[in-house]
Tab-separated table of C-alpha atoms in Angstrom:
chain	number	residue	atom	x	y	z
A	1	MET	CA	30.593	12.780	-12.524
A	2	LYS	CA	27.107	13.526	-10.897
A	3	ALA	CA	24.965	10.588	-9.946
A	4	ARG	CA	21.911	10.406	-7.828
A	5	GLU	CA	20.466	6.964	-5.929
A	6	VAL	CA	16.793	6.702	-7.113
A	7	ASN	CA	14.064	4.451	-4.777
A	8	PHE	CA	11.562	2.660	-6.638
A	9	ASP	CA	8.807	0.981	-4.959
A	10	GLY	CA	5.781	-0.992	-5.653
A	11	LEU	CA	2.210	-0.368	-6.022
A	12	VAL	CA	-0.197	-2.952	-4.086
A	13	GLY	CA	-2.993	-4.542	-6.228
A	14	LEU	CA	-6.166	-4.915	-6.088
A	15	THR	CA	-5.998	-8.427	-5.183
A	16	HIS	CA	-3.708	-8.536	-2.434
A	17	HIS	CA	-4.658	-11.275	-0.337
A	18	TYR	CA	-2.571	-13.560	2.617
A	19	ALA	CA	-2.416	-16.963	0.663
A	20	GLY	CA	0.707	-18.562	2.389
A	21	LEU	CA	2.355	-19.630	-1.433
A	22	SER	CA	6.133	-18.585	-0.274
A	23	PHE	CA	6.966	-21.630	1.357
A	24	GLY	CA	10.128	-21.015	3.212
A	25	ASN	CA	8.690	-17.608	4.480
A	26	GLU	CA	7.806	-18.166	7.948
A	27	ALA	CA	6.065	-14.724	7.874
A	28	SER	CA	4.021	-15.782	4.570
A	29	THR	CA	3.080	-19.501	5.882
A	30	LYS	CA	1.669	-17.643	9.542
A	31	HIS	CA	-0.162	-15.033	8.414
A	32	ARG	CA	-2.070	-17.429	5.816
A	33	PHE	CA	-5.934	-16.704	5.258
A	34	GLN	CA	-5.899	-13.513	7.450
A	35	ILE	CA	-8.057	-11.072	5.818
A	36	SER	CA	-6.446	-8.423	3.805
A	37	ASN	CA	-6.825	-4.677	3.012
A	38	PRO	CA	-5.791	-3.280	-0.457
A	39	GLN	CA	-6.496	-0.396	-0.086
A	40	LEU	CA	-4.925	0.318	3.490
A	41	ALA	CA	-1.933	-1.357	1.938
A	42	ALA	CA	-1.525	1.103	-0.842
A	43	LYS	CA	-2.578	3.601	0.820
A	44	GLN	CA	0.478	2.643	3.751
A	45	GLY	CA	2.673	2.161	0.440
A	46	LEU	CA	1.742	5.687	-0.664
A	47	LEU	CA	2.728	7.301	2.907
A	48	LYS	CA	6.288	5.838	3.091
A	49	MET	CA	6.971	6.762	0.043
A	50	LYS	CA	6.147	10.307	0.495
A	51	ALA	CA	8.173	10.129	3.548
A	52	LEU	CA	11.036	8.968	1.313
A	53	ALA	CA	10.771	11.856	-1.427
A	54	ASP	CA	10.008	14.490	1.786
A	55	ALA	CA	13.725	13.681	3.487
A	56	GLY	CA	14.530	14.435	0.004
A	57	PHE	CA	15.051	10.794	-1.450
A	58	PRO	CA	14.478	10.566	-5.251
A	59	GLN	CA	11.362	8.389	-5.090
A	60	ALA	CA	9.647	6.720	-8.494
A	61	VAL	CA	6.623	4.273	-8.338
A	62	ILE	CA	6.498	0.830	-10.453
A	63	PRO	CA	2.458	0.036	-11.336
A	64	PRO	CA	1.176	-3.337	-10.350
A	65	GLN	CA	1.171	-6.141	-12.848
A	66	GLU	CA	-2.815	-7.320	-13.842
A	67	ARG	CA	-3.943	-9.285	-11.828
A	68	PRO	CA	-5.375	-12.277	-12.476
A	69	ASN	CA	-2.778	-12.844	-14.870
A	70	VAL	CA	-5.670	-14.656	-17.399
A	71	GLY	CA	-2.725	-15.410	-20.124
A	72	VAL	CA	-1.176	-17.761	-17.586
A	73	LEU	CA	-4.637	-19.522	-16.471
A	74	ARG	CA	-5.018	-19.917	-20.456
A	75	GLN	CA	-1.589	-20.935	-20.886
A	76	LEU	CA	-2.408	-23.876	-18.793
A	77	GLY	CA	-5.786	-24.687	-19.839
A	78	PHE	CA	-8.389	-22.671	-18.962
A	79	THR	CA	-10.935	-21.276	-21.900
A	80	GLY	CA	-13.928	-18.767	-22.661
A	81	THR	CA	-13.835	-15.175	-21.489
A	82	ASP	CA	-11.832	-13.569	-19.224
A	83	GLU	CA	-14.801	-14.159	-16.770
A	84	GLN	CA	-15.206	-18.165	-17.642
A	85	VAL	CA	-11.360	-18.484	-17.160
A	86	VAL	CA	-11.240	-17.024	-13.673
A	87	GLU	CA	-14.794	-18.975	-12.588
A	88	LYS	CA	-13.717	-22.445	-13.887
A	89	ALA	CA	-10.162	-21.995	-12.212
A	90	GLY	CA	-11.571	-20.983	-8.983
A	91	THR	CA	-14.024	-23.593	-8.975
A	92	GLN	CA	-11.474	-26.188	-10.296
A	93	MET	CA	-7.942	-25.020	-8.783
A	94	PRO	CA	-8.721	-21.870	-6.321
A	95	GLN	CA	-4.952	-22.515	-4.845
A	96	LEU	CA	-4.067	-21.910	-8.912
A	97	LEU	CA	-6.629	-18.890	-9.057
A	98	SER	CA	-4.846	-17.434	-5.451
A	99	ALA	CA	-0.831	-17.857	-7.380
A	100	ALA	CA	-2.527	-15.729	-10.558
A	101	SER	CA	-4.130	-13.238	-8.578
A	102	SER	CA	-0.998	-12.540	-6.461
A	103	ALA	CA	-0.074	-8.816	-5.860
A	104	SER	CA	4.069	-9.627	-4.846
A	105	SER	CA	5.317	-7.841	-7.846
A	106	MET	CA	4.869	-5.086	-5.364
A	107	TRP	CA	8.219	-6.203	-3.511
A	108	VAL	CA	10.760	-4.681	-5.922
A	109	ALA	CA	13.382	-5.925	-5.090
A	110	ASN	CA	12.893	-9.046	-6.616
A	111	ALA	CA	12.316	-7.495	-10.102
A	112	ALA	CA	15.605	-7.044	-11.271
A	113	THR	CA	19.613	-6.905	-10.536
A	114	VAL	CA	20.970	-3.336	-11.284
A	115	ALA	CA	24.004	-2.483	-11.670
A	116	PRO	CA	25.395	1.792	-11.862
A	117	SER	CA	26.866	3.239	-14.655
A	118	ALA	CA	30.105	3.728	-12.620
A	119	ASP	CA	30.677	0.004	-11.860
A	120	THR	CA	30.309	-1.203	-15.288
A	121	LEU	CA	32.478	-1.679	-18.071
A	122	ASP	CA	30.587	0.111	-20.807
A	123	GLY	CA	29.076	3.024	-18.604
A	124	LYS	CA	25.563	1.837	-19.070
A	125	VAL	CA	22.631	1.185	-15.788
A	126	HIS	CA	22.199	-1.861	-16.507
A	127	PHE	CA	19.029	-4.100	-15.689
A	128	THR	CA	18.653	-8.340	-15.187
A	129	VAL	CA	15.438	-9.288	-14.534
A	130	ALA	CA	14.852	-11.968	-11.998
A	131	ASN	CA	12.723	-15.308	-12.854
A	132	LEU	CA	11.956	-16.187	-9.594
A	133	ASN	CA	11.665	-19.419	-10.383
A	134	ASN	CA	11.824	-20.661	-7.559
A	135	LYS	CA	8.030	-20.053	-7.003
A	136	PHE	CA	5.114	-20.394	-9.561
A	137	HIS	CA	3.373	-17.224	-8.543
A	138	ARG	CA	6.490	-14.482	-9.263
A	139	ALA	CA	7.822	-16.495	-11.900
A	140	SER	CA	4.426	-15.574	-13.918
A	141	GLU	CA	6.106	-12.052	-13.108
A	142	ALA	CA	9.454	-11.857	-15.493
A	143	GLY	CA	7.805	-11.337	-18.961
A	144	THR	CA	5.799	-8.350	-18.151
A	145	THR	CA	9.280	-6.670	-15.601
A	146	GLU	CA	11.135	-6.569	-18.374
A	147	LYS	CA	8.252	-4.887	-20.632
A	148	VAL	CA	7.683	-2.011	-17.733
A	149	LEU	CA	11.455	-1.611	-17.140
A	150	ARG	CA	12.333	-1.222	-20.928
A	151	ALA	CA	9.346	1.639	-21.123
A	152	ILE	CA	11.045	3.355	-18.262
A	153	PHE	CA	14.664	2.777	-19.075
A	154	ARG	CA	14.425	3.675	-22.522
A	155	ASP	CA	17.176	5.206	-23.549
A	156	GLY	CA	19.185	2.745	-24.973
A	157	SER	CA	22.607	5.152	-24.861
A	158	ARG	CA	22.220	4.810	-20.877
A	159	PHE	CA	20.464	2.142	-20.378
A	160	SER	CA	20.594	-1.878	-20.635
A	161	VAL	CA	17.859	-3.736	-20.036
A	162	HIS	CA	18.347	-8.148	-20.164
A	163	THR	CA	15.742	-10.884	-19.775
A	164	ALA	CA	15.462	-13.067	-17.270
A	165	LEU	CA	17.750	-16.164	-17.057
A	166	PRO	CA	16.598	-19.523	-18.094
A	167	GLN	CA	13.509	-20.619	-16.309
A	168	VAL	CA	15.240	-23.875	-14.543
A	169	ALA	CA	16.360	-24.491	-11.137
A	170	MET	CA	20.019	-23.909	-11.727
A	171	PHE	CA	19.545	-20.842	-12.404
A	172	GLY	CA	17.327	-19.855	-9.508
A	173	ASP	CA	17.172	-15.758	-9.499
A	174	GLU	CA	15.506	-13.590	-7.135
A	175	GLY	CA	16.878	-10.009	-7.989
A	176	ALA	CA	17.662	-7.711	-5.832
A	177	ALA	CA	17.185	-9.022	-2.573
A	178	ASN	CA	20.063	-11.002	-3.411
A	179	HIS	CA	22.365	-8.030	-3.705
A	180	ASN	CA	23.684	-5.667	-2.407
A	181	ARG	CA	26.275	-2.411	-3.282
A	182	LEU	CA	28.721	-1.202	-0.956
A	183	GLY	CA	30.501	2.104	-1.687
A	184	GLY	CA	31.231	5.780	-1.155
A	185	ASP	CA	29.767	8.580	-3.279
A	186	TYR	CA	27.157	7.600	-5.868
A	187	GLY	CA	29.209	8.241	-8.903
A	188	GLU	CA	32.572	6.736	-7.237
A	189	PRO	CA	32.731	2.664	-8.060
A	190	GLY	CA	31.387	0.401	-5.689
A	191	LEU	CA	31.894	-3.362	-4.674
A	192	GLN	CA	28.561	-5.408	-5.934
A	193	LEU	CA	27.930	-7.865	-3.148
A	194	PHE	CA	26.548	-11.008	-4.500
A	195	VAL	CA	24.349	-13.245	-1.790
A	196	TYR	CA	23.284	-17.045	-3.272
A	197	GLY	CA	21.346	-19.589	-0.872
A	198	ARG	CA	23.384	-22.621	-2.551
A	199	GLU	CA	25.469	-24.081	-5.051
A	200	GLU	CA	24.938	-26.633	-8.463
A	201	GLY	CA	26.673	-29.509	-7.187
A	202	GLY	CA	27.468	-27.789	-4.273
A	203	ASN	CA	28.060	-30.165	-1.055
A	204	GLU	CA	25.881	-26.892	1.308
A	205	ALA	CA	22.534	-26.597	1.029
A	206	PRO	CA	19.712	-25.807	3.628
A	207	ALA	CA	17.684	-29.401	4.139
A	208	ARG	CA	14.374	-28.121	5.612
A	209	TYR	CA	13.258	-24.785	2.972
A	210	PRO	CA	15.071	-23.906	-0.616
A	211	ALA	CA	17.659	-22.030	-1.319
A	212	ARG	CA	16.319	-19.874	-4.454
A	213	GLN	CA	19.350	-17.852	-5.349
A	214	THR	CA	22.113	-20.246	-7.001
A	215	LEU	CA	25.663	-18.876	-7.281
A	216	ALA	CA	25.563	-19.587	-11.647
A	217	ALA	CA	22.301	-17.284	-11.043
A	218	SER	CA	24.444	-14.528	-9.210
A	219	GLN	CA	27.426	-15.240	-11.609
A	220	ALA	CA	25.198	-15.033	-14.852
A	221	VAL	CA	23.213	-11.658	-13.720
A	222	ALA	CA	27.133	-10.012	-13.080
A	223	ARG	CA	28.189	-11.109	-16.796
A	224	LEU	CA	25.039	-9.602	-18.319
A	225	ASN	CA	25.188	-6.673	-16.305
A	226	GLN	CA	28.583	-6.364	-17.309
A	227	VAL	CA	30.198	-5.366	-13.827
A	228	ASN	CA	33.644	-4.544	-13.363
A	229	PRO	CA	34.827	-8.187	-12.710
A	230	GLY	CA	37.538	-6.517	-9.641
A	231	GLN	CA	34.769	-5.267	-8.082
A	232	ILE	CA	32.758	-8.711	-7.197
A	233	LEU	CA	32.179	-10.201	-4.371
A	234	PHE	CA	30.109	-13.563	-4.230
A	235	ALA	CA	28.955	-14.331	-0.748
A	236	GLN	CA	27.098	-17.924	0.358
A	237	GLN	CA	24.248	-17.592	3.128
A	238	ASN	CA	24.515	-19.229	6.037
A	239	PRO	CA	22.375	-22.957	5.103
A	240	ARG	CA	21.237	-22.685	8.701
A	241	VAL	CA	19.417	-19.447	8.565
A	242	ILE	CA	17.437	-20.151	5.810
A	243	ASP	CA	16.221	-23.204	7.182
A	244	GLN	CA	15.414	-20.616	10.035
A	245	GLY	CA	12.818	-19.289	7.785
A	246	CYS	CA	15.148	-16.175	6.750
A	247	SER	CA	15.420	-16.569	2.929
A	248	THR	CA	17.727	-13.784	1.673
A	249	THR	CA	14.155	-12.711	-0.407
A	250	THR	CA	10.713	-12.275	0.431
């Protein structure tokens, strides 16, 4: 069987800024309020993509999501025209407008968890959208991410896109940032490695920073993606490492 691996990158959006929205991410906190340059960031991303393409790696781009996310601001009670909604949010709750303007969807590793056809029971490529429910600015991405993936991978005979898990802490899912695949040739079965930070009701958990990925979420994603049970390994990240600001997600 012939198979290829395609690298997907996100394009940095116009509202990219350093807001320090990700508690538990030391880099995010330390760079808070620094001056950003969205245009330069987008160019740097494109140069990285071109470097990979020139090296022979198939390269694709996922577009940035619409920001500010006026829809979520309306959901939170701000009314009027789009401009008025943004103005009211910026005046009354600037931190909320910052979250609704986050360009964090650029981090495609948090978009979904993917299982290639070589590892699935039905021979399709499966995607389960990440709910990212530990952070408000990221949880609002899930609906649009699902629409984007369904538009790109629209051949139902080859691809299956699954809706994000329920938006509750028990099923906190950070996508492919907590997942890896170990194996040889792309078309051959491999080992699906799911890394989680905590188990609901378990004793081991970080004390300082949140463990965003749960075992229950990883198990649910494996089921949805129809991963062959004989090709799955679940491993817990050391809670002390998470408390150093080294979470498995960005």
